[in-house]
Each structure stands twice: as C-alpha cells, then as structure tokens.
Amino acid sequence: MIHKFKLAALSLSLGLLAATGAQAVPLRWAAQNDILTMDPHSQNHATTNAILMHAYEGLTRYNNKYEVEPALATKWTYISPTQVRFELRKGVKFHDGTPFTADDVVFSFGRIKQPQGTMQIYVTGIKEIKKIDDHTVDLILEAPNPILLRNIIDFRIMSKAWAEKNKTTSTQDYKAKEDNFASRNVMGTGPYRITGWQPDQKISMVQNPEWWDKARASNISEVSYLPIKSDPTRVAALLSGDVDLLTDLPTQDVAKLKNDPKLKVVEGPEVRTIFLALDQGSDELKGSSVKGKNPFKDKRVREALNISVDREAIKRTIMRGLSVPAAIMVAPGVNGHSPDIDQPLKVDVDKAKKLMAEAGYPDGFEIQMNCPNNRYVNDEEVCQAVVAMWARIGIKARLVAQPMAQHSLVFQKFDTSLYMLGWGVATYDAQYALQSLVRTKTTGADGNFNFSKVSDARIDQLVDAMKTETDVAKRNAMIREALVRTRDEHLFVPLHHQMRPWAMRVNVSTEHRSDDRPEARFTNIR
C-alpha cells in the first residue's frame, strides 16, 4: 500500500530549488529495517525516531558532540528546582505555514503521555506544562530532574491545529494495529519535510527552505531512505552506486568495503545493548513445556541461561569482532557504564547443568524464543547461536524470527515469554534503560518497555531515587548499584554492545552518531 501525502514531493523539490537557486543534491540512504509508524508519540523505536527527527523537533537537541543545545526553545531558566521556564523560538513555522506557539507544546505534552504510546520516558518527571504566553512555557516538575534537558530531546512537538483538523489528537495504538492520520502523515517544524512513505520500500524527504536554522542546513536537498532487508542486496546497491550511504553493514563485508577505493567506512561504538528478556511475572510461560509454574522465576535457571552463552564465540564467529561482550544493560559511552562491572561471567556449561538440576529441570524444558530478523546486526544469526548453546543444558528453544514490525507487536502484547531486544540509550544516561526496562511496570514512563514483567523492589527504590537526585556522586552510586543488582540477579541475558560501522561513497561526508541516528543536517555530498 502506498501512503499518499497532500504535499507532492515533486512540487516541493522544484519550489526549494527555485527558492535557493541550488542544484539538487539527493542522498540515498539504505539500512535494513523500516520505520514502524510516522506518529512521533507512538513507538520508541530507534529507526522510527531517527527518521522522524528530520521533520519533528524538540525544545532541545544534541549538537555534534552530544551536548544539549537550544532547538524550539531558545533558552531555559530555573525559577525553582521544580519549575523551569522555556522561552520558545519566535518566527518558526510548521511545514504547512502554521506558526509554532506554546499551544503546540502543551498539546504535544498531553498527547505523548497517552498510555497507548511508548514514548512517555522522554517526559518522565514532568507534572504539567503551563502556557505563560504564546512563546513561553513553564515545565512543572514532580521533583528536581537531573537529566530533564536530555530527556526532552525526543519529546517531539506536533501542530495542535493540524492534529485537530485531521482528527488525530490521540496517539496511535500501534499494538492494536490502529492506523490514524498521524501514523501516515507528518507535520513538524524540522529541516526536512517527509513527503511519502511506501512501507518496506522507500521514505521520501525534501529540504524545508523555511527552516529556522540556516547555519546548520546541509547541501542535501532531498533524502530517500531505503529499507533493504537482504544483506547481499544492500551491499550490492552500495557497490553499484545505487545507494550513497549504508548504515547497516553485514559484518562479513566490512573488510571488503574498507578496501574499495570508491567507498569509505566510518565506524565507532553504538550506545546499544543487545539482550534477551525473560518473562519473570507470569505464573506459567507461554510456549513452554513446563505447565503450572514459571522456570524463569528461579534465579538458578536465569543464571544457567547466562553462563551457558559464549559471548566471545558470538563476537568472533558471528560479529567478526564488531561487538563488545556484555554483562550489564548499558554500553560504554553511557553515564553509569564502568568496565569493572561489565565483565561477562565465564562460560560454565557444567555449572549451568547443575543449576538446572537444582532448580528441578535436570532435562531442561522447551520454550519459544522470538527474535527480529531485520533490526540488529546479525540478529537472527545471534539467536540461532544462543539456541545451540542453550541446547547443551537441555533448553530446547524454538526460534521464531520475524521482521521488527511484527516482532515488536508480539512482545508488546505479552505474547512471548522470551525475546530479543536491543536498547539504545537516547539520553546517554543509564536511568533511561533502568527506568524503561527494569523498573516494575506501572503507568507512564516507569517500566514502559518492561514487557518481561521484571519486578525488583530494591531496583525500584534506586530508580525512583536517581530520578530526583541532583548530587552527581550519590546519583552515580545509585545507578551503579542498580546495574550490578540487575546483573547479579540475572534479570536479563545481556549479549553484547553493538559496534556500528557505516559505509558511504567517497564524496559523502557525515558525522558518525553513536545513537545510530544519521542526520542529513550533518551530511554533505561534494
């Protein structure tokens, strides 16, 4: 199905070129998975966020060094520790020409908080947003919030008038397979206008000539984002010149691409941890041969699963060296990560078998394992390797691998007891991972991605305390204790932190982003 937009891409492109007198410079960017939706408040999914941030903006943003800088707000002042006044940028217009005002911020806050979305983490700790005048809002906080300015970067501002006109004031309920106007159309203030989406084929954007930040605009006049699931097809498109930038590189092809004189490869770590989540809350596991009880509630079983995974073998054979074996749930580069607590346990199959027997499962058991097959680097292959490793201790995992759009629906509906997920830390602070994934699921941001029903009273205490602790040393001690407890209770099976090489034609220059969000505003083609 082709999603049609009111604004025609061709007329926008022609208008842009006429206004600037510039030559069209298109960027063709390929990666392996598509977005889930165009609703900016529906799905906390990195690819979706990476695309939509070209059109939707927040009050703050990152510069090229991940420092917070003004975006739709020009400055902020702490009236008190729990009241922050934001002065909004004047003269900004949405892509349809409507002026941006405080009403849009207040409206977007109400919308992002709706429970059917998964983006509440970005407004965590904000009790209310009050309009002072058309270009001033006060954020009223529940308590002091040490990472407020980083959190709200992904709080994207939508046009209130546009949403009301198109009956899309409610956030899309993705897990119920709902479709609304905002899930198929975009109305932001950002540097690019999204003009079309053909799911699993192409997303089209053109540069917004009215964007407020002329100094940061690149020479990329239009962008085509091409989701190409097949590794060989993606690489062939780059080698043939059909693609300019490739941000999902098959690990086996990195050396070949580095040696191609027509290409260049930039690489660095990604602040993303790949892990397996285990249902620890249900009385019986879905898809398991064990009836009437839940083996994952037993710490000995969880430890056996952890110590039977050979992370170094996965790094060596599947990831071709492009991974960092993980013991904790945040990657290097995230506040709270420390090498001394990120040391994976030694593989010990004999001990794992003993633990399984002590727990009452000497012969293991069967379980369904759900994995994506187009989202993370070699995701399905990694899952296949884990299945083989667990077979040594009697765990018979039946692998179900699906595209991320379907995989995401499965775990969000609690339809699986064991699944792979990768968690990138958009705020560069460990609270984001601990609060989303580990804290007991309640309402709002607390446990908003805890679909494995993890619940630990001590971790809950620590997360709630770190949300408001402004003493850096005390707060970092809380983060450390929570990460170590998550590790030592084996609440998850962390596998590795991803490395993320990007390849591009030699005439393309772009800033490598450790949040795996390439930005056209940081990209140029000579």
Coordinates of C-alpha atoms in Angstrom, one line a residue:
M1 CA 0.0 0.0 0.0
I2 CA 1.3 3.5 -0.9
H3 CA 0.7 6.2 1.7
K4 CA -0.3 9.4 -0.1
F5 CA 0.5 12.8 1.2
K6 CA -1.2 16.1 0.4
L7 CA 2.1 17.7 -0.4
A8 CA 3.6 16.5 -3.6
A9 CA 7.3 15.7 -3.4
L10 CA 8.0 17.0 -6.9
S11 CA 6.4 20.4 -6.4
L12 CA 8.2 20.8 -3.1
S13 CA 11.5 19.9 -4.6
L14 CA 11.0 22.3 -7.5
G15 CA 10.0 25.1 -5.1
L16 CA 13.0 24.5 -3.0
L17 CA 15.4 24.7 -5.9
A18 CA 13.7 27.8 -7.3
A19 CA 14.0 29.5 -3.9
T20 CA 17.6 28.7 -3.3
G21 CA 18.9 28.6 -6.9
A22 CA 20.8 25.4 -5.8
Q23 CA 21.4 22.2 -7.6
A24 CA 19.5 19.2 -6.4
V25 CA 21.7 17.0 -4.3
P26 CA 19.9 13.8 -3.4
L27 CA 21.0 11.4 -0.6
R28 CA 20.1 7.8 -1.0
W29 CA 20.4 6.1 2.4
A30 CA 19.8 2.4 3.0
A31 CA 19.5 0.4 6.1
Q32 CA 17.9 -3.0 7.0
N33 CA 14.6 -2.1 8.7
D34 CA 11.7 0.3 8.1
I35 CA 10.0 2.6 10.5
L36 CA 7.0 1.4 12.5
T37 CA 4.9 4.5 12.2
M38 CA 5.0 8.2 11.4
D39 CA 3.2 9.1 14.7
P40 CA 6.0 10.8 16.8
H41 CA 4.4 9.8 20.1
S42 CA 3.6 6.2 19.4
Q43 CA 6.7 3.9 19.2
N44 CA 10.0 4.3 21.0
H45 CA 11.9 2.6 18.1
A46 CA 15.3 4.0 17.1
T47 CA 14.8 3.8 13.3
T48 CA 11.4 5.5 13.6
N49 CA 12.9 8.2 15.8
A50 CA 15.9 8.6 13.5
I51 CA 13.7 9.3 10.5
L52 CA 11.0 11.4 12.2
M53 CA 13.6 13.7 13.9
H54 CA 14.3 15.1 10.4
A55 CA 10.8 16.5 10.4
Y56 CA 9.8 16.8 14.1
E57 CA 11.8 18.8 16.6
G58 CA 12.0 19.1 20.4
L59 CA 12.6 22.0 22.7
T60 CA 16.3 20.9 22.9
R61 CA 18.6 18.8 20.7
Y62 CA 22.1 17.4 20.6
N63 CA 24.9 19.1 18.8
N64 CA 27.6 17.0 17.0
K65 CA 29.3 16.3 20.4
Y66 CA 26.1 15.2 22.1
E67 CA 25.9 18.3 24.2
V68 CA 22.4 19.8 24.7
E69 CA 21.7 22.9 22.8
P70 CA 18.6 25.0 22.1
A71 CA 16.1 23.9 19.4
L72 CA 12.5 25.0 19.5
A73 CA 13.3 26.7 22.8
T74 CA 16.0 29.4 22.8
K75 CA 16.8 29.4 26.5
W76 CA 15.6 28.0 29.8
T77 CA 15.7 29.4 33.3
Y78 CA 15.2 27.6 36.6
I79 CA 12.6 29.6 38.5
S80 CA 12.9 26.9 41.2
P81 CA 14.3 23.4 41.3
T82 CA 10.8 22.2 40.1
Q83 CA 9.8 25.0 37.8
V84 CA 11.7 25.6 34.5
R85 CA 10.8 28.4 32.2
F86 CA 11.4 27.8 28.4
E87 CA 11.4 30.7 26.0
L88 CA 10.2 29.5 22.7
R89 CA 11.8 30.4 19.3
K90 CA 9.8 33.0 17.5
G91 CA 9.1 33.0 13.8
V92 CA 9.1 29.2 13.5
K93 CA 6.5 27.7 11.2
F94 CA 5.2 24.2 10.7
H95 CA 5.6 22.8 7.2
D96 CA 2.1 23.9 6.3
G97 CA 2.9 27.5 7.3
T98 CA 1.1 27.5 10.7
P99 CA 3.0 29.4 13.4
F100 CA 4.6 27.4 16.2
T101 CA 3.4 28.5 19.6
A102 CA 3.2 27.5 23.3
D103 CA -0.2 25.8 22.5
D104 CA 1.6 23.2 20.4
V105 CA 4.0 22.3 23.3
V106 CA 1.1 22.0 25.8
F107 CA -0.9 19.9 23.3
S108 CA 2.1 17.6 22.4
F109 CA 2.7 17.0 26.1
G110 CA -0.8 15.8 26.7
R111 CA -0.5 13.6 23.6
I112 CA 2.8 11.9 24.3
K113 CA 1.6 11.0 27.8
Q114 CA -1.3 8.9 26.5
P115 CA -0.9 5.3 27.7
Q116 CA -1.2 3.6 24.3
G117 CA 2.2 5.1 23.2
T118 CA 5.6 4.0 24.4
M119 CA 7.4 7.5 24.5
Q120 CA 6.5 8.6 28.0
I121 CA 10.1 8.1 29.2
Y122 CA 11.0 11.4 27.4
V123 CA 8.7 13.5 29.6
T124 CA 9.3 11.5 32.8
G125 CA 9.1 13.6 36.0
I126 CA 7.2 16.4 34.3
K127 CA 3.9 17.0 36.1
E128 CA 2.5 19.8 33.9
I129 CA 3.4 22.2 31.1
K130 CA 1.9 25.6 31.6
K131 CA 1.5 28.2 29.0
I132 CA 2.7 31.6 30.2
D133 CA 2.2 33.4 26.8
D134 CA 2.4 32.5 23.2
H135 CA 6.2 32.0 23.3
T136 CA 6.8 30.9 26.9
V137 CA 6.0 27.7 28.8
D138 CA 6.8 26.5 32.3
L139 CA 7.7 22.9 32.9
I140 CA 6.4 22.0 36.4
L141 CA 8.4 19.0 37.7
E142 CA 7.3 16.4 40.3
A143 CA 10.8 16.8 41.8
P144 CA 14.2 18.0 40.7
N145 CA 15.1 16.3 37.5
P146 CA 18.9 16.0 36.8
I147 CA 18.5 14.9 33.2
L148 CA 15.5 16.9 32.1
L149 CA 17.2 18.6 29.2
R150 CA 18.4 15.3 27.7
N151 CA 15.1 13.6 28.2
I152 CA 13.0 16.1 26.3
I153 CA 15.2 16.0 23.2
D154 CA 12.9 13.2 21.9
F155 CA 9.7 14.9 23.1
R156 CA 8.6 15.9 19.6
I157 CA 6.3 18.9 19.0
M158 CA 3.3 18.4 16.7
S159 CA 1.0 21.0 15.3
K160 CA -2.1 21.2 17.5
A161 CA -4.2 22.8 14.7
W162 CA -3.1 20.1 12.2
A163 CA -3.9 17.3 14.7
E164 CA -7.3 18.7 15.5
K165 CA -8.2 19.4 11.8
N166 CA -7.2 15.8 10.9
K167 CA -8.8 14.2 14.0
T168 CA -5.5 12.8 15.2
T169 CA -5.3 14.2 18.7
S170 CA -5.0 10.7 20.1
T171 CA -1.7 8.8 19.8
Q172 CA -1.8 5.8 17.6
D173 CA -2.3 2.5 19.4
Y174 CA 0.3 0.5 17.4
K175 CA -0.1 -2.8 19.3
A176 CA -3.8 -2.8 18.4
K177 CA -2.8 -2.3 14.8
E178 CA -4.6 1.1 14.7
D179 CA -4.0 3.5 11.8
N180 CA -4.6 7.2 12.2
F181 CA -3.8 10.3 10.2
A182 CA -0.6 11.0 12.1
S183 CA 0.7 7.4 11.6
R184 CA 0.6 8.1 7.8
N185 CA 1.3 11.9 7.6
V186 CA 3.8 14.3 9.2
M187 CA 3.6 17.9 10.2
G188 CA 6.6 19.2 12.0
T189 CA 9.0 22.2 12.0
G190 CA 12.2 20.4 11.1
P191 CA 14.8 20.7 8.4
Y192 CA 13.1 18.2 6.1
R193 CA 9.5 17.6 5.0
I194 CA 8.6 13.9 4.8
T195 CA 6.6 13.7 1.6
G196 CA 5.9 9.9 1.1
W197 CA 6.2 6.5 2.7
Q198 CA 5.9 3.2 0.8
P199 CA 6.3 0.7 3.6
D200 CA 9.3 -1.6 3.2
Q201 CA 10.3 0.3 0.1
K202 CA 11.0 4.0 0.5
I203 CA 10.6 7.1 2.6
S204 CA 11.0 10.4 0.8
M205 CA 12.0 13.8 2.2
V206 CA 12.8 17.2 0.8
Q207 CA 14.7 20.0 2.5
N208 CA 12.5 22.6 4.2
P209 CA 13.5 26.0 2.8
E210 CA 11.8 27.8 5.7
W211 CA 13.7 26.0 8.4
W212 CA 14.8 28.4 11.2
D213 CA 18.4 27.1 11.5
K214 CA 20.0 28.2 8.2
A215 CA 23.5 27.8 9.7
R216 CA 23.1 24.0 10.3
A217 CA 21.4 23.2 6.9
S218 CA 23.4 20.9 4.7
N219 CA 23.5 20.7 0.9
I220 CA 21.3 17.6 0.8
S221 CA 18.2 18.8 -1.0
E222 CA 16.3 15.5 -0.7
V223 CA 16.6 12.2 1.0
S224 CA 15.4 8.7 0.0
Y225 CA 15.5 6.2 2.9
L226 CA 15.5 2.7 1.5
P227 CA 14.8 -0.2 3.9
I228 CA 16.6 -3.3 2.3
K229 CA 16.3 -6.4 4.5
S230 CA 18.7 -8.6 2.4
D231 CA 22.4 -8.1 3.4
P232 CA 23.7 -9.0 -0.1
T233 CA 21.2 -6.7 -1.8
R234 CA 22.1 -3.8 0.5
V235 CA 25.8 -4.2 -0.2
A236 CA 25.3 -4.6 -3.9
A237 CA 23.3 -1.4 -4.0
L238 CA 26.2 0.5 -2.4
L239 CA 28.8 -1.1 -4.7
S240 CA 26.8 -0.4 -7.8
G241 CA 26.3 3.3 -6.9
D242 CA 22.6 3.0 -6.4
V243 CA 23.0 4.0 -2.7
D244 CA 25.2 6.7 -1.2
L245 CA 25.1 5.8 2.5
L246 CA 24.7 2.4 4.1
T247 CA 24.2 2.3 7.9
D248 CA 23.6 -1.5 8.4
L249 CA 26.7 -3.3 7.3
P250 CA 26.9 -7.0 7.3
T251 CA 29.9 -7.8 9.5
Q252 CA 31.4 -10.2 6.9
D253 CA 31.5 -7.4 4.3
V254 CA 33.2 -4.7 6.3
A255 CA 36.8 -5.5 5.3
K256 CA 35.8 -5.7 1.6
L257 CA 34.1 -2.3 1.8
K258 CA 37.1 -0.8 3.5
N259 CA 39.3 -1.9 0.7
D260 CA 37.1 -0.4 -2.1
P261 CA 38.6 2.9 -3.4
K262 CA 35.1 4.2 -4.3
L263 CA 34.0 3.9 -0.7
K264 CA 34.9 4.9 2.8
V265 CA 33.9 3.3 6.1
V266 CA 33.5 5.2 9.4
E267 CA 33.0 3.2 12.5
G268 CA 32.5 3.5 16.2
P269 CA 30.6 2.1 19.1
E270 CA 26.9 2.4 19.4
V271 CA 25.3 3.0 22.8
R272 CA 23.1 0.0 22.3
T273 CA 23.0 -3.3 24.2
I274 CA 21.5 -6.5 22.7
F275 CA 19.9 -8.7 25.2
L276 CA 17.3 -11.5 25.8
A277 CA 14.3 -10.7 28.0
L278 CA 12.7 -13.4 30.2
D279 CA 9.1 -13.4 31.5
Q280 CA 9.5 -13.4 35.2
G281 CA 6.0 -12.3 36.2
S282 CA 3.6 -14.9 34.7
D283 CA 2.6 -18.0 36.7
E284 CA 3.1 -20.1 33.5
L285 CA 5.3 -19.4 30.5
K286 CA 3.6 -19.1 27.1
G287 CA 5.1 -21.6 24.6
S288 CA 6.8 -23.7 27.3
S289 CA 6.7 -27.4 28.0
V290 CA 6.6 -26.6 31.8
K291 CA 3.0 -26.4 33.0
G292 CA 1.7 -24.8 36.2
K293 CA 4.9 -22.9 37.0
N294 CA 7.4 -20.4 35.6
P295 CA 11.1 -21.6 35.5
F296 CA 12.3 -18.0 34.8
K297 CA 11.2 -17.0 38.3
D298 CA 14.0 -19.2 39.6
K299 CA 17.3 -17.3 39.7
R300 CA 19.2 -20.5 39.2
V301 CA 17.6 -21.1 35.8
R302 CA 18.3 -17.5 34.8
E303 CA 22.0 -17.9 35.9
A304 CA 22.2 -21.1 33.9
L305 CA 21.0 -19.4 30.8
N306 CA 23.6 -16.6 31.3
I307 CA 26.6 -18.8 32.0
S308 CA 25.9 -21.1 29.1
V309 CA 26.1 -18.3 26.5
D310 CA 29.6 -18.0 24.9
R311 CA 29.6 -14.3 24.1
E312 CA 33.2 -14.3 22.9
A313 CA 32.3 -17.0 20.4
I314 CA 29.5 -14.9 19.1
K315 CA 31.8 -11.9 18.8
R316 CA 34.4 -14.0 17.0
T317 CA 32.3 -16.0 14.6
I318 CA 29.1 -14.1 14.0
M319 CA 30.0 -10.5 14.7
R320 CA 33.5 -10.7 13.2
G321 CA 34.9 -8.8 16.2
L322 CA 32.3 -6.0 15.9
S323 CA 30.8 -6.4 19.3
V324 CA 31.7 -5.9 23.0
P325 CA 30.5 -8.9 25.1
A326 CA 28.2 -7.5 27.8
A327 CA 27.5 -8.2 31.5
I328 CA 25.4 -5.1 32.2
M329 CA 22.5 -3.4 30.4
V330 CA 24.2 -0.2 29.2
A331 CA 27.1 0.2 26.8
P332 CA 30.3 2.2 27.0
G333 CA 29.6 5.9 26.4
V334 CA 26.5 5.8 28.7
N335 CA 26.7 7.5 32.1
G336 CA 26.8 4.7 34.6
H337 CA 28.8 2.2 32.5
S338 CA 32.1 1.1 34.1
P339 CA 34.4 -1.6 32.7
D340 CA 34.9 -3.1 36.1
I341 CA 31.2 -4.1 36.4
D342 CA 30.9 -5.1 32.7
Q343 CA 32.8 -8.3 32.8
P344 CA 30.7 -11.3 31.4
L345 CA 30.7 -14.4 33.5
K346 CA 32.9 -17.3 32.4
V347 CA 31.1 -19.9 30.3
D348 CA 30.5 -22.9 32.5
V349 CA 28.2 -25.5 31.0
D350 CA 28.8 -28.0 33.8
K351 CA 27.7 -25.4 36.4
A352 CA 24.7 -24.4 34.3
K353 CA 23.6 -28.1 34.1
K354 CA 24.0 -28.4 37.9
L355 CA 21.9 -25.2 38.5
M356 CA 19.2 -26.5 36.1
A357 CA 19.1 -29.8 38.1
E358 CA 18.9 -28.0 41.4
A359 CA 16.0 -25.9 40.1
G360 CA 14.2 -29.1 39.2
Y361 CA 14.8 -29.2 35.5
P362 CA 17.6 -31.8 35.0
D363 CA 16.5 -32.5 31.5
G364 CA 15.7 -28.8 30.7
F365 CA 12.5 -27.8 29.0
E366 CA 11.1 -26.4 25.8
I367 CA 10.4 -22.7 25.2
Q368 CA 9.5 -20.4 22.3
M369 CA 12.1 -17.7 21.6
N370 CA 11.1 -14.7 19.5
C371 CA 13.7 -12.6 17.6
P372 CA 13.8 -9.9 15.0
N373 CA 15.5 -10.7 11.6
N374 CA 16.0 -7.2 10.2
R375 CA 16.7 -4.9 13.1
Y376 CA 20.1 -5.5 14.8
V377 CA 23.4 -6.6 13.4
N378 CA 23.1 -10.4 12.6
D379 CA 20.1 -10.6 14.9
E380 CA 18.7 -13.9 13.7
E381 CA 22.2 -15.5 13.5
V382 CA 22.9 -14.5 17.1
C383 CA 19.6 -16.0 18.2
Q384 CA 20.5 -19.2 16.3
A385 CA 23.8 -19.4 18.1
V386 CA 22.2 -18.9 21.5
V387 CA 19.7 -21.7 20.7
A388 CA 22.6 -24.1 20.0
M389 CA 24.4 -23.0 23.2
W390 CA 21.3 -23.5 25.4
A391 CA 20.7 -26.9 23.9
R392 CA 23.8 -28.1 25.8
I393 CA 22.0 -27.6 29.1
G394 CA 18.7 -29.0 27.9
I395 CA 16.9 -25.8 26.9
K396 CA 15.1 -26.6 23.6
A397 CA 14.3 -23.1 22.2
R398 CA 12.0 -22.9 19.2
L399 CA 13.2 -19.9 17.3
V400 CA 10.5 -17.6 15.7
A401 CA 12.3 -14.9 13.7
Q402 CA 10.2 -12.1 12.2
P403 CA 10.7 -8.5 10.8
M404 CA 10.8 -5.9 13.6
A405 CA 7.3 -4.6 12.8
Q406 CA 5.8 -8.0 13.6
H407 CA 8.3 -8.8 16.4
S408 CA 7.5 -5.6 18.2
L409 CA 3.8 -6.4 18.2
V410 CA 4.4 -9.8 19.7
F411 CA 6.3 -8.7 22.8
Q412 CA 4.2 -5.5 23.4
K413 CA 1.1 -7.7 23.6
F414 CA 3.0 -10.0 26.1
D415 CA 2.6 -12.8 23.5
T416 CA 6.0 -14.3 24.2
S417 CA 8.0 -15.4 27.2
L418 CA 11.5 -15.0 25.7
Y419 CA 12.6 -12.4 23.2
M420 CA 15.5 -10.4 21.9
L421 CA 15.6 -6.7 22.1
G422 CA 18.3 -4.1 21.6
W423 CA 18.2 -1.0 23.8
G424 CA 19.9 2.2 22.7
V425 CA 20.3 4.9 25.3
A426 CA 19.0 8.1 23.7
T427 CA 19.8 10.2 26.8
Y428 CA 23.3 8.8 27.3
D429 CA 22.3 8.2 30.9
A430 CA 21.6 4.7 32.5
Q431 CA 18.4 5.9 34.2
Y432 CA 16.8 5.7 30.7
A433 CA 17.5 1.9 30.5
L434 CA 16.8 1.1 34.1
Q435 CA 13.6 3.0 34.3
S436 CA 12.2 1.7 30.9
L437 CA 13.3 -1.9 31.1
V438 CA 13.9 -2.9 34.7
R439 CA 11.7 -0.9 36.9
T440 CA 8.3 -2.5 37.7
K441 CA 5.8 -1.6 35.1
T442 CA 3.2 0.9 36.5
T443 CA 2.0 3.8 34.5
G444 CA 3.7 6.5 32.4
A445 CA 7.5 6.1 32.0
D446 CA 8.0 3.5 34.8
G447 CA 8.6 0.2 33.1
N448 CA 7.1 1.4 29.9
F449 CA 9.3 -1.1 27.9
N450 CA 9.3 -3.8 30.7
F451 CA 7.4 -6.4 28.7
S452 CA 9.1 -9.3 30.6
K453 CA 7.4 -8.4 33.9
V454 CA 10.6 -7.9 35.8
S455 CA 10.0 -6.6 39.3
D456 CA 12.6 -6.0 42.0
A457 CA 11.8 -3.8 45.0
R458 CA 15.4 -2.6 45.6
I459 CA 15.9 -1.6 41.9
D460 CA 12.6 0.2 42.0
Q461 CA 13.8 2.2 45.1
L462 CA 17.1 3.0 43.4
V463 CA 15.4 4.1 40.1
D464 CA 12.9 6.3 41.9
A465 CA 15.7 7.9 43.9
M466 CA 18.0 8.6 40.9
K467 CA 15.2 10.4 39.1
T468 CA 15.5 13.3 41.5
E469 CA 19.0 13.1 43.0
T470 CA 21.0 16.1 41.9
D471 CA 24.2 15.2 43.8
V472 CA 26.2 13.6 40.9
A473 CA 28.3 11.2 43.0
K474 CA 25.3 10.0 45.0
R475 CA 23.2 9.5 41.9
N476 CA 26.0 7.6 40.1
A477 CA 26.3 5.3 43.1
M478 CA 22.6 4.5 42.8
I479 CA 23.0 3.8 39.1
R480 CA 25.9 1.5 39.8
E481 CA 24.1 -0.4 42.4
A482 CA 21.0 -0.9 40.2
L483 CA 23.1 -2.0 37.2
V484 CA 25.1 -4.5 39.4
R485 CA 21.9 -5.9 41.0
T486 CA 20.3 -6.3 37.6
R487 CA 23.4 -8.2 36.5
D488 CA 23.7 -10.4 39.7
E489 CA 20.0 -11.3 39.8
H490 CA 20.3 -12.3 36.2
L491 CA 17.1 -10.4 35.3
F492 CA 18.2 -10.4 31.7
V493 CA 20.6 -12.2 29.4
P494 CA 22.8 -9.3 28.0
L495 CA 24.7 -10.5 25.0
H496 CA 26.8 -7.6 23.6
H497 CA 27.1 -3.9 23.0
Q498 CA 27.0 -3.2 19.2
M499 CA 29.7 -1.7 17.2
R500 CA 28.2 0.2 14.2
P501 CA 30.3 0.8 11.0
W502 CA 28.7 2.9 8.3
A503 CA 29.8 2.8 4.6
M504 CA 29.4 5.6 2.0
R505 CA 30.7 6.8 -1.3
V506 CA 33.9 8.8 -1.0
N507 CA 32.1 12.1 -1.9
V508 CA 29.7 11.7 1.1
S509 CA 30.7 13.2 4.5
T510 CA 28.6 12.6 7.6
E511 CA 29.1 12.6 11.3
H512 CA 29.1 9.1 12.8
R513 CA 26.5 9.0 15.6
S514 CA 26.8 6.6 18.5
D515 CA 23.0 6.7 18.9
D516 CA 22.8 5.2 15.3
R517 CA 20.8 8.1 14.1
P518 CA 22.4 9.6 10.9
E519 CA 21.2 13.1 10.4
A520 CA 21.0 14.8 7.0
R521 CA 21.8 18.2 8.7
F522 CA 25.3 16.7 9.5
T523 CA 25.7 15.3 6.0
N524 CA 27.0 16.8 2.7
I525 CA 27.8 15.4 -0.7
R526 CA 30.7 17.0 -2.7

